[in-house]
Amino acid sequence: GESVGLHLPTLSVQEGDNSIINCAYSNSASDYFIWYKQESGKGPQFIIDIRSNMDKRQGQRVTVLLNKTVKHLSLQIAATQPGDSAVYFCAEHGSSNTGKLIFGQGTTLQVKP
Amino acid sequence: KAGVTQTPRYLIKTRGQQVTLSCSPISGHRSVSWYQQTPGQGLQFLFEYFSETQRNKGNFPGRFSGRQFSNSRSEMNVSTLELGDSALYLCASSRASGYNEQFFGPGTRLTVL
């Protein structure tokens, strides 16, 4: 079936450290990927996206890496802050013709002060 | 600019009843997608509407239906509620279908007793 899976359910890091959240996707034909952050009581919030013609994209304190050979996606957060504590989802865009997103199961990021 | 709004935020129903959830997209956005979020299944795509037409539908039974109005507002309906329908229902809007950033609302928490 369709799936985008995450390797670890929970990641605990010290404030100020860098965080790396991983994701494996199943559809080798997918060409658009997005990372979302979901805080308690809120809907997912867009963090960063990447197209398959790129292998790296940087935002503010975040970097997404795409390895199409092994169908792997990662989100790197630099200098992790308490406000980064949330559940992070990777999502795979199913088709350029629709808005359908296929989400991974999510990784909980806990930032220790 | 106002974000995506969903009403109601919380809802309690009993088995066998039906429910209608509402989503108002960001002004100017014409695509609305619906997702179901549960602890066990994660975020799953329900359907997408663009210009009042259903563009795509996820693997949910026919009890789940939706529609979109000419002002892009969308509703989803679940008939003959089951206990397993208890979930957070999220709506996301984007300017158009396809590879466009989707903005999520806070969701409607449905509890079926």
PDB file of C-alpha atoms in Angstrom:
ATOM      1  CA  GLY A   1       0.000   0.000   0.000  1.00  0.00           C
ATOM      2  CA  GLU A   2       0.975   3.632  -0.050  1.00  0.00           C
ATOM      3  CA  SER A   3       3.232   4.589   2.804  1.00  0.00           C
ATOM      4  CA  VAL A   4       5.875   6.974   3.876  1.00  0.00           C
ATOM      5  CA  GLY A   5       7.497   5.632   6.994  1.00  0.00           C
ATOM      6  CA  LEU A   6       9.579   7.147   9.748  1.00  0.00           C
ATOM      7  CA  HIS A   7      12.438   5.290  11.388  1.00  0.00           C
ATOM      8  CA  LEU A   8      12.084   6.481  14.994  1.00  0.00           C
ATOM      9  CA  PRO A   9       8.912   7.350  16.888  1.00  0.00           C
ATOM     10  CA  THR A  10      10.615   9.607  19.479  1.00  0.00           C
ATOM     11  CA  LEU A  11      13.793  11.685  19.403  1.00  0.00           C
ATOM     12  CA  SER A  12      15.102  13.389  22.524  1.00  0.00           C
ATOM     13  CA  VAL A  13      17.808  16.029  22.183  1.00  0.00           C
ATOM     14  CA  GLN A  14      19.495  18.609  24.350  1.00  0.00           C
ATOM     15  CA  GLU A  15      18.711  22.240  23.723  1.00  0.00           C
ATOM     16  CA  GLY A  16      21.318  23.680  21.402  1.00  0.00           C
ATOM     17  CA  ASP A  17      22.160  20.378  19.768  1.00  0.00           C
ATOM     18  CA  ASN A  18      21.343  19.518  16.188  1.00  0.00           C
ATOM     19  CA  SER A  19      18.432  17.180  15.473  1.00  0.00           C
ATOM     20  CA  ILE A  20      18.073  14.763  12.591  1.00  0.00           C
ATOM     21  CA  ILE A  21      14.721  13.209  11.770  1.00  0.00           C
ATOM     22  CA  ASN A  22      14.591  10.484   9.157  1.00  0.00           C
ATOM     23  CA  CYS A  23      11.964   9.255   6.770  1.00  0.00           C
ATOM     24  CA  ALA A  24      11.743   6.456   4.228  1.00  0.00           C
ATOM     25  CA  TYR A  25       9.308   6.616   1.340  1.00  0.00           C
ATOM     26  CA  SER A  26       8.044   3.806  -0.802  1.00  0.00           C
ATOM     27  CA  ASN A  27       7.146   5.309  -4.164  1.00  0.00           C
ATOM     28  CA  SER A  28      10.266   5.816  -6.242  1.00  0.00           C
ATOM     29  CA  ALA A  29       8.221   7.852  -8.727  1.00  0.00           C
ATOM     30  CA  SER A  30       7.380  10.535  -6.169  1.00  0.00           C
ATOM     31  CA  ASP A  31       8.980  13.845  -6.925  1.00  0.00           C
ATOM     32  CA  TYR A  32       7.842  16.248  -4.244  1.00  0.00           C
ATOM     33  CA  PHE A  33       8.340  15.940  -0.504  1.00  0.00           C
ATOM     34  CA  ILE A  34       7.356  18.118   2.418  1.00  0.00           C
ATOM     35  CA  TRP A  35       8.166  18.245   6.115  1.00  0.00           C
ATOM     36  CA  TYR A  36       5.477  19.362   8.541  1.00  0.00           C
ATOM     37  CA  LYS A  37       5.581  20.235  12.219  1.00  0.00           C
ATOM     38  CA  GLN A  38       2.559  19.635  14.399  1.00  0.00           C
ATOM     39  CA  GLU A  39       2.280  21.113  17.856  1.00  0.00           C
ATOM     40  CA  SER A  40      -0.240  19.903  20.376  1.00  0.00           C
ATOM     41  CA  GLY A  41      -3.749  21.098  19.544  1.00  0.00           C
ATOM     42  CA  LYS A  42      -2.776  22.492  16.167  1.00  0.00           C
ATOM     43  CA  GLY A  43      -2.804  21.401  12.576  1.00  0.00           C
ATOM     44  CA  PRO A  44       0.419  20.530  10.735  1.00  0.00           C
ATOM     45  CA  GLN A  45       2.561  23.507   9.797  1.00  0.00           C
ATOM     46  CA  PHE A  46       4.708  23.569   6.662  1.00  0.00           C
ATOM     47  CA  ILE A  47       8.437  23.611   7.389  1.00  0.00           C
ATOM     48  CA  ILE A  48      10.241  22.977   4.144  1.00  0.00           C
ATOM     49  CA  ASP A  49       9.819  21.133   0.879  1.00  0.00           C
ATOM     50  CA  ILE A  50      12.057  19.629  -1.763  1.00  0.00           C
ATOM     51  CA  ARG A  51      11.635  18.480  -5.341  1.00  0.00           C
ATOM     52  CA  SER A  52      13.250  15.323  -6.638  1.00  0.00           C
ATOM     53  CA  ASN A  53      15.602  17.256  -8.896  1.00  0.00           C
ATOM     54  CA  MET A  54      17.376  18.470  -5.756  1.00  0.00           C
ATOM     55  CA  ASP A  55      19.229  16.576  -3.045  1.00  0.00           C
ATOM     56  CA  LYS A  56      19.440  19.350  -0.490  1.00  0.00           C
ATOM     57  CA  ARG A  57      17.494  22.422   0.434  1.00  0.00           C
ATOM     58  CA  GLN A  58      18.091  24.826   3.286  1.00  0.00           C
ATOM     59  CA  GLY A  59      15.757  27.051   5.208  1.00  0.00           C
ATOM     60  CA  GLN A  60      16.077  28.969   8.416  1.00  0.00           C
ATOM     61  CA  ARG A  61      17.796  26.516  10.820  1.00  0.00           C
ATOM     62  CA  VAL A  62      16.418  23.593   8.826  1.00  0.00           C
ATOM     63  CA  THR A  63      17.851  21.498   6.032  1.00  0.00           C
ATOM     64  CA  VAL A  64      16.152  18.743   4.096  1.00  0.00           C
ATOM     65  CA  LEU A  65      18.201  16.044   2.402  1.00  0.00           C
ATOM     66  CA  LEU A  66      16.837  13.734  -0.239  1.00  0.00           C
ATOM     67  CA  ASN A  67      18.499  10.498  -1.269  1.00  0.00           C
ATOM     68  CA  LYS A  68      16.515   9.066  -4.165  1.00  0.00           C
ATOM     69  CA  THR A  69      18.773   6.038  -4.509  1.00  0.00           C
ATOM     70  CA  VAL A  70      17.649   4.640  -1.168  1.00  0.00           C
ATOM     71  CA  LYS A  71      14.345   6.546  -1.026  1.00  0.00           C
ATOM     72  CA  HIS A  72      15.314   8.392   2.116  1.00  0.00           C
ATOM     73  CA  LEU A  73      14.487  11.850   3.357  1.00  0.00           C
ATOM     74  CA  SER A  74      15.847  13.638   6.410  1.00  0.00           C
ATOM     75  CA  LEU A  75      15.188  16.857   8.258  1.00  0.00           C
ATOM     76  CA  GLN A  76      18.024  18.515  10.094  1.00  0.00           C
ATOM     77  CA  ILE A  77      17.295  21.171  12.687  1.00  0.00           C
ATOM     78  CA  ALA A  78      20.241  23.245  13.811  1.00  0.00           C
ATOM     79  CA  ALA A  79      20.602  24.519  17.366  1.00  0.00           C
ATOM     80  CA  THR A  80      17.383  22.871  18.497  1.00  0.00           C
ATOM     81  CA  GLN A  81      15.229  25.032  20.759  1.00  0.00           C
ATOM     82  CA  PRO A  82      12.433  24.166  23.202  1.00  0.00           C
ATOM     83  CA  GLY A  83       9.965  25.640  20.713  1.00  0.00           C
ATOM     84  CA  ASP A  84      10.971  22.921  18.262  1.00  0.00           C
ATOM     85  CA  SER A  85       9.330  20.289  20.461  1.00  0.00           C
ATOM     86  CA  ALA A  86       6.553  18.819  18.351  1.00  0.00           C
ATOM     87  CA  VAL A  87       5.666  15.900  16.108  1.00  0.00           C
ATOM     88  CA  TYR A  88       7.342  16.015  12.711  1.00  0.00           C
ATOM     89  CA  PHE A  89       5.864  14.401   9.638  1.00  0.00           C
ATOM     90  CA  CYS A  90       7.318  13.810   6.245  1.00  0.00           C
ATOM     91  CA  ALA A  91       4.823  13.765   3.411  1.00  0.00           C
ATOM     92  CA  GLU A  92       5.018  12.561  -0.125  1.00  0.00           C
ATOM     93  CA  HIS A  93       3.038  14.273  -2.813  1.00  0.00           C
ATOM     94  CA  GLY A  94       1.204  11.580  -4.710  1.00  0.00           C
ATOM     95  CA  SER A  95       0.779  13.367  -8.010  1.00  0.00           C
ATOM     96  CA  SER A  96       1.253  16.724  -9.670  1.00  0.00           C
ATOM     97  CA  ASN A  97      -2.400  16.573 -10.670  1.00  0.00           C
ATOM     98  CA  THR A  98      -3.836  16.497  -7.171  1.00  0.00           C
ATOM     99  CA  GLY A  99      -3.147  17.847  -3.728  1.00  0.00           C
ATOM    100  CA  LYS A 100      -3.095  14.408  -2.123  1.00  0.00           C
ATOM    101  CA  LEU A 101      -0.379  14.010   0.487  1.00  0.00           C
ATOM    102  CA  ILE A 102       0.814  10.671   1.853  1.00  0.00           C
ATOM    103  CA  PHE A 103       2.080  11.165   5.381  1.00  0.00           C
ATOM    104  CA  GLY A 104       4.564   9.199   7.430  1.00  0.00           C
ATOM    105  CA  GLN A 105       3.693   8.130  10.950  1.00  0.00           C
ATOM    106  CA  GLY A 106       5.504  10.995  12.621  1.00  0.00           C
ATOM    107  CA  THR A 107       8.453  11.475  14.962  1.00  0.00           C
ATOM    108  CA  THR A 108       8.077  13.176  18.310  1.00  0.00           C
ATOM    109  CA  LEU A 109      10.930  15.562  19.002  1.00  0.00           C
ATOM    110  CA  GLN A 110      11.556  16.310  22.667  1.00  0.00           C
ATOM    111  CA  VAL A 111      13.971  19.086  23.504  1.00  0.00           C
ATOM    112  CA  LYS A 112      15.529  18.955  26.937  1.00  0.00           C
ATOM    113  CA  PRO A 113      16.520  22.294  28.480  1.00  0.00           C
TER     114      PRO A 113
ATOM    115  CA  LYS B   1      -4.626  37.176   6.122  1.00  0.00           C
ATOM    116  CA  ALA B   2      -6.847  34.803   8.098  1.00  0.00           C
ATOM    117  CA  GLY B   3      -5.844  31.172   8.183  1.00  0.00           C
ATOM    118  CA  VAL B   4      -7.894  28.070   7.527  1.00  0.00           C
ATOM    119  CA  THR B   5     -10.817  27.847   9.905  1.00  0.00           C
ATOM    120  CA  GLN B   6     -12.712  24.725  10.863  1.00  0.00           C
ATOM    121  CA  THR B   7     -15.969  24.429  12.719  1.00  0.00           C
ATOM    122  CA  PRO B   8     -16.836  23.073  15.112  1.00  0.00           C
ATOM    123  CA  ARG B   9     -13.570  22.490  16.955  1.00  0.00           C
ATOM    124  CA  TYR B  10     -14.992  19.712  19.103  1.00  0.00           C
ATOM    125  CA  LEU B  11     -17.899  17.387  18.569  1.00  0.00           C
ATOM    126  CA  ILE B  12     -19.360  14.440  20.441  1.00  0.00           C
ATOM    127  CA  LYS B  13     -21.739  12.089  18.672  1.00  0.00           C
ATOM    128  CA  THR B  14     -23.137   8.623  19.251  1.00  0.00           C
ATOM    129  CA  ARG B  15     -22.915   5.607  16.988  1.00  0.00           C
ATOM    130  CA  GLY B  16     -25.304   5.674  14.087  1.00  0.00           C
ATOM    131  CA  GLN B  17     -25.587   9.442  13.950  1.00  0.00           C
ATOM    132  CA  GLN B  18     -24.241  11.571  11.161  1.00  0.00           C
ATOM    133  CA  VAL B  19     -22.025  14.627  11.320  1.00  0.00           C
ATOM    134  CA  THR B  20     -21.092  17.540   9.096  1.00  0.00           C
ATOM    135  CA  LEU B  21     -17.812  19.371   9.451  1.00  0.00           C
ATOM    136  CA  SER B  22     -17.019  22.699   7.855  1.00  0.00           C
ATOM    137  CA  CYS B  23     -13.835  24.220   6.478  1.00  0.00           C
ATOM    138  CA  SER B  24     -13.233  27.760   5.292  1.00  0.00           C
ATOM    139  CA  PRO B  25     -10.025  28.038   3.260  1.00  0.00           C
ATOM    140  CA  ILE B  26      -7.661  30.967   3.110  1.00  0.00           C
ATOM    141  CA  SER B  27      -9.016  33.719   0.914  1.00  0.00           C
ATOM    142  CA  GLY B  28      -8.050  33.087  -2.694  1.00  0.00           C
ATOM    143  CA  HIS B  29      -7.397  29.392  -2.183  1.00  0.00           C
ATOM    144  CA  ARG B  30      -9.456  27.146  -4.407  1.00  0.00           C
ATOM    145  CA  SER B  31      -8.267  23.699  -3.349  1.00  0.00           C
ATOM    146  CA  VAL B  32      -9.389  22.044  -0.140  1.00  0.00           C
ATOM    147  CA  SER B  33      -8.222  18.655   1.097  1.00  0.00           C
ATOM    148  CA  TRP B  34      -9.447  16.675   4.075  1.00  0.00           C
ATOM    149  CA  TYR B  35      -7.425  14.318   6.260  1.00  0.00           C
ATOM    150  CA  GLN B  36      -8.240  12.031   9.142  1.00  0.00           C
ATOM    151  CA  GLN B  37      -5.707  11.796  11.962  1.00  0.00           C
ATOM    152  CA  THR B  38      -5.729   8.966  14.488  1.00  0.00           C
ATOM    153  CA  PRO B  39      -3.015   7.651  16.810  1.00  0.00           C
ATOM    154  CA  GLY B  40      -3.043   4.289  15.104  1.00  0.00           C
ATOM    155  CA  GLN B  41      -3.266   5.236  11.434  1.00  0.00           C
ATOM    156  CA  GLY B  42      -1.679   8.657  11.463  1.00  0.00           C
ATOM    157  CA  LEU B  43      -2.707  11.189   8.850  1.00  0.00           C
ATOM    158  CA  GLN B  44      -4.750   9.729   6.038  1.00  0.00           C
ATOM    159  CA  PHE B  45      -6.057  11.499   2.991  1.00  0.00           C
ATOM    160  CA  LEU B  46      -9.836  11.581   2.647  1.00  0.00           C
ATOM    161  CA  PHE B  47     -10.517  13.692  -0.437  1.00  0.00           C
ATOM    162  CA  GLU B  48      -9.634  16.843  -2.310  1.00  0.00           C
ATOM    163  CA  TYR B  49     -11.861  19.421  -3.916  1.00  0.00           C
ATOM    164  CA  PHE B  50     -10.907  22.011  -6.455  1.00  0.00           C
ATOM    165  CA  SER B  51     -13.347  24.405  -8.056  1.00  0.00           C
ATOM    166  CA  GLU B  52     -16.276  22.448  -6.622  1.00  0.00           C
ATOM    167  CA  THR B  53     -15.057  19.175  -8.158  1.00  0.00           C
ATOM    168  CA  GLN B  54     -13.662  16.200  -6.294  1.00  0.00           C
ATOM    169  CA  ARG B  55     -10.158  15.665  -7.646  1.00  0.00           C
ATOM    170  CA  ASN B  56      -9.122  12.647  -5.623  1.00  0.00           C
ATOM    171  CA  LYS B  57     -10.479  10.330  -2.981  1.00  0.00           C
ATOM    172  CA  GLY B  58      -8.731   8.236  -0.386  1.00  0.00           C
ATOM    173  CA  ASN B  59      -9.508   4.699   0.748  1.00  0.00           C
ATOM    174  CA  PHE B  60     -12.459   5.423   2.968  1.00  0.00           C
ATOM    175  CA  PRO B  61     -15.948   3.916   2.854  1.00  0.00           C
ATOM    176  CA  GLY B  62     -18.807   5.662   1.149  1.00  0.00           C
ATOM    177  CA  ARG B  63     -20.059   6.913   4.521  1.00  0.00           C
ATOM    178  CA  PHE B  64     -17.484   9.654   4.117  1.00  0.00           C
ATOM    179  CA  SER B  65     -18.454  12.308   1.634  1.00  0.00           C
ATOM    180  CA  GLY B  66     -17.718  15.920   0.946  1.00  0.00           C
ATOM    181  CA  ARG B  67     -18.492  18.879  -1.196  1.00  0.00           C
ATOM    182  CA  GLN B  68     -17.204  22.297  -2.052  1.00  0.00           C
ATOM    183  CA  PHE B  69     -19.167  25.442  -2.605  1.00  0.00           C
ATOM    184  CA  SER B  70     -18.630  28.205  -5.115  1.00  0.00           C
ATOM    185  CA  ASN B  71     -16.869  30.320  -2.457  1.00  0.00           C
ATOM    186  CA  SER B  72     -14.406  27.413  -1.951  1.00  0.00           C
ATOM    187  CA  ARG B  73     -15.736  26.582   1.496  1.00  0.00           C
ATOM    188  CA  SER B  74     -15.971  22.848   1.985  1.00  0.00           C
ATOM    189  CA  GLU B  75     -17.929  20.442   4.109  1.00  0.00           C
ATOM    190  CA  MET B  76     -17.423  16.804   4.842  1.00  0.00           C
ATOM    191  CA  ASN B  77     -20.104  14.481   6.075  1.00  0.00           C
ATOM    192  CA  VAL B  78     -19.864  11.164   7.845  1.00  0.00           C
ATOM    193  CA  SER B  79     -23.027   9.107   8.030  1.00  0.00           C
ATOM    194  CA  THR B  80     -23.819   6.175  10.314  1.00  0.00           C
ATOM    195  CA  LEU B  81     -20.962   6.975  12.658  1.00  0.00           C
ATOM    196  CA  GLU B  82     -18.846   4.179  14.080  1.00  0.00           C
ATOM    197  CA  LEU B  83     -16.595   4.208  17.125  1.00  0.00           C
ATOM    198  CA  GLY B  84     -13.580   4.029  14.825  1.00  0.00           C
ATOM    199  CA  ASP B  85     -14.508   7.329  13.259  1.00  0.00           C
ATOM    200  CA  SER B  86     -13.297   9.114  16.368  1.00  0.00           C
ATOM    201  CA  ALA B  87     -10.423  11.211  15.127  1.00  0.00           C
ATOM    202  CA  LEU B  88      -9.080  14.648  14.421  1.00  0.00           C
ATOM    203  CA  TYR B  89     -10.330  15.785  11.028  1.00  0.00           C
ATOM    204  CA  LEU B  90      -8.034  18.251   9.346  1.00  0.00           C
ATOM    205  CA  CYS B  91      -8.707  20.492   6.429  1.00  0.00           C
ATOM    206  CA  ALA B  92      -5.968  21.996   4.276  1.00  0.00           C
ATOM    207  CA  SER B  93      -6.231  24.652   1.622  1.00  0.00           C
ATOM    208  CA  SER B  94      -3.941  25.671  -1.212  1.00  0.00           C
ATOM    209  CA  ARG B  95      -4.116  28.094  -4.111  1.00  0.00           C
ATOM    210  CA  ALA B  96      -4.560  25.298  -6.597  1.00  0.00           C
ATOM    211  CA  SER B  97      -4.281  21.570  -6.841  1.00  0.00           C
ATOM    212  CA  GLY B  98      -0.959  19.860  -7.474  1.00  0.00           C
ATOM    213  CA  TYR B  99       2.376  20.972  -6.045  1.00  0.00           C
ATOM    214  CA  ASN B 100       1.175  23.878  -3.967  1.00  0.00           C
ATOM    215  CA  GLU B 101       1.873  24.542  -0.325  1.00  0.00           C
ATOM    216  CA  GLN B 102      -1.024  23.351   1.792  1.00  0.00           C
ATOM    217  CA  PHE B 103      -2.077  25.261   4.875  1.00  0.00           C
ATOM    218  CA  PHE B 104      -3.816  23.269   7.576  1.00  0.00           C
ATOM    219  CA  GLY B 105      -6.573  24.324   9.893  1.00  0.00           C
ATOM    220  CA  PRO B 106      -6.626  23.412  13.607  1.00  0.00           C
ATOM    221  CA  GLY B 107      -8.923  20.465  12.987  1.00  0.00           C
ATOM    222  CA  THR B 108     -12.221  19.219  14.363  1.00  0.00           C
ATOM    223  CA  ARG B 109     -11.958  16.673  17.155  1.00  0.00           C
ATOM    224  CA  LEU B 110     -14.768  14.154  16.697  1.00  0.00           C
ATOM    225  CA  THR B 111     -15.572  11.711  19.447  1.00  0.00           C
ATOM    226  CA  VAL B 112     -18.041   8.916  18.764  1.00  0.00           C
ATOM    227  CA  LEU B 113     -19.556   7.253  21.822  1.00  0.00           C
TER     228      LEU B 113
END
